[in-house]
Amino acid sequence: MTLNGFENETVVGSNIPVDVIRRRKEQLKREIQ
């Protein structure tokens, strides 16, 4: 799954604050690298 797909699914699936989404994206980027 791409980061963009993950972000879209998270936003649509629940009311998670944007800052939480940003933190998760940063964690995913670290794991991928």
PDB file of C-alpha atoms in Angstrom:
ATOM      1  CA  MET A   1       0.000   0.000   0.000  1.00  0.00           C
ATOM      2  CA  THR A   2       1.292   3.453  -0.852  1.00  0.00           C
ATOM      3  CA  LEU A   3       1.622   6.268   1.673  1.00  0.00           C
ATOM      4  CA  ASN A   4      -1.011   8.234  -0.227  1.00  0.00           C
ATOM      5  CA  GLY A   5      -3.452   5.318  -0.125  1.00  0.00           C
ATOM      6  CA  PHE A   6      -2.807   4.873   3.588  1.00  0.00           C
ATOM      7  CA  GLU A   7      -3.478   8.546   4.232  1.00  0.00           C
ATOM      8  CA  ASN A   8      -6.710   8.579   2.215  1.00  0.00           C
ATOM      9  CA  GLU A   9      -8.032   5.445   3.911  1.00  0.00           C
ATOM     10  CA  THR A  10      -7.218   6.855   7.349  1.00  0.00           C
ATOM     11  CA  VAL A  11      -8.944  10.185   6.696  1.00  0.00           C
ATOM     12  CA  VAL A  12     -12.071   8.543   5.298  1.00  0.00           C
ATOM     13  CA  GLY A  13     -12.177   5.736   7.879  1.00  0.00           C
ATOM     14  CA  SER A  14     -12.089   7.848  11.040  1.00  0.00           C
ATOM     15  CA  ASN A  15     -11.760  11.315  12.543  1.00  0.00           C
ATOM     16  CA  ILE A  16      -8.039  11.133  13.343  1.00  0.00           C
ATOM     17  CA  PRO A  17      -6.372  14.556  13.730  1.00  0.00           C
ATOM     18  CA  VAL A  18      -4.053  15.589  10.910  1.00  0.00           C
ATOM     19  CA  ASP A  19      -1.012  15.695  13.214  1.00  0.00           C
ATOM     20  CA  VAL A  20      -1.545  12.036  14.133  1.00  0.00           C
ATOM     21  CA  ILE A  21      -1.671  11.138  10.437  1.00  0.00           C
ATOM     22  CA  ARG A  22       1.558  13.061   9.849  1.00  0.00           C
ATOM     23  CA  ARG A  23       3.286  11.139  12.655  1.00  0.00           C
ATOM     24  CA  ARG A  24       2.162   7.811  11.185  1.00  0.00           C
ATOM     25  CA  LYS A  25       3.363   8.846   7.730  1.00  0.00           C
ATOM     26  CA  GLU A  26       6.758   9.743   9.202  1.00  0.00           C
ATOM     27  CA  GLN A  27       6.941   6.341  10.911  1.00  0.00           C
ATOM     28  CA  LEU A  28       6.088   4.574   7.649  1.00  0.00           C
ATOM     29  CA  LYS A  29       8.759   6.542   5.791  1.00  0.00           C
ATOM     30  CA  ARG A  30      11.368   5.476   8.368  1.00  0.00           C
ATOM     31  CA  GLU A  31      10.304   1.830   8.080  1.00  0.00           C
ATOM     32  CA  ILE A  32      10.418   1.924   4.278  1.00  0.00           C
ATOM     33  CA  GLN A  33      13.880   3.495   4.273  1.00  0.00           C
TER      34      GLN A  33
END
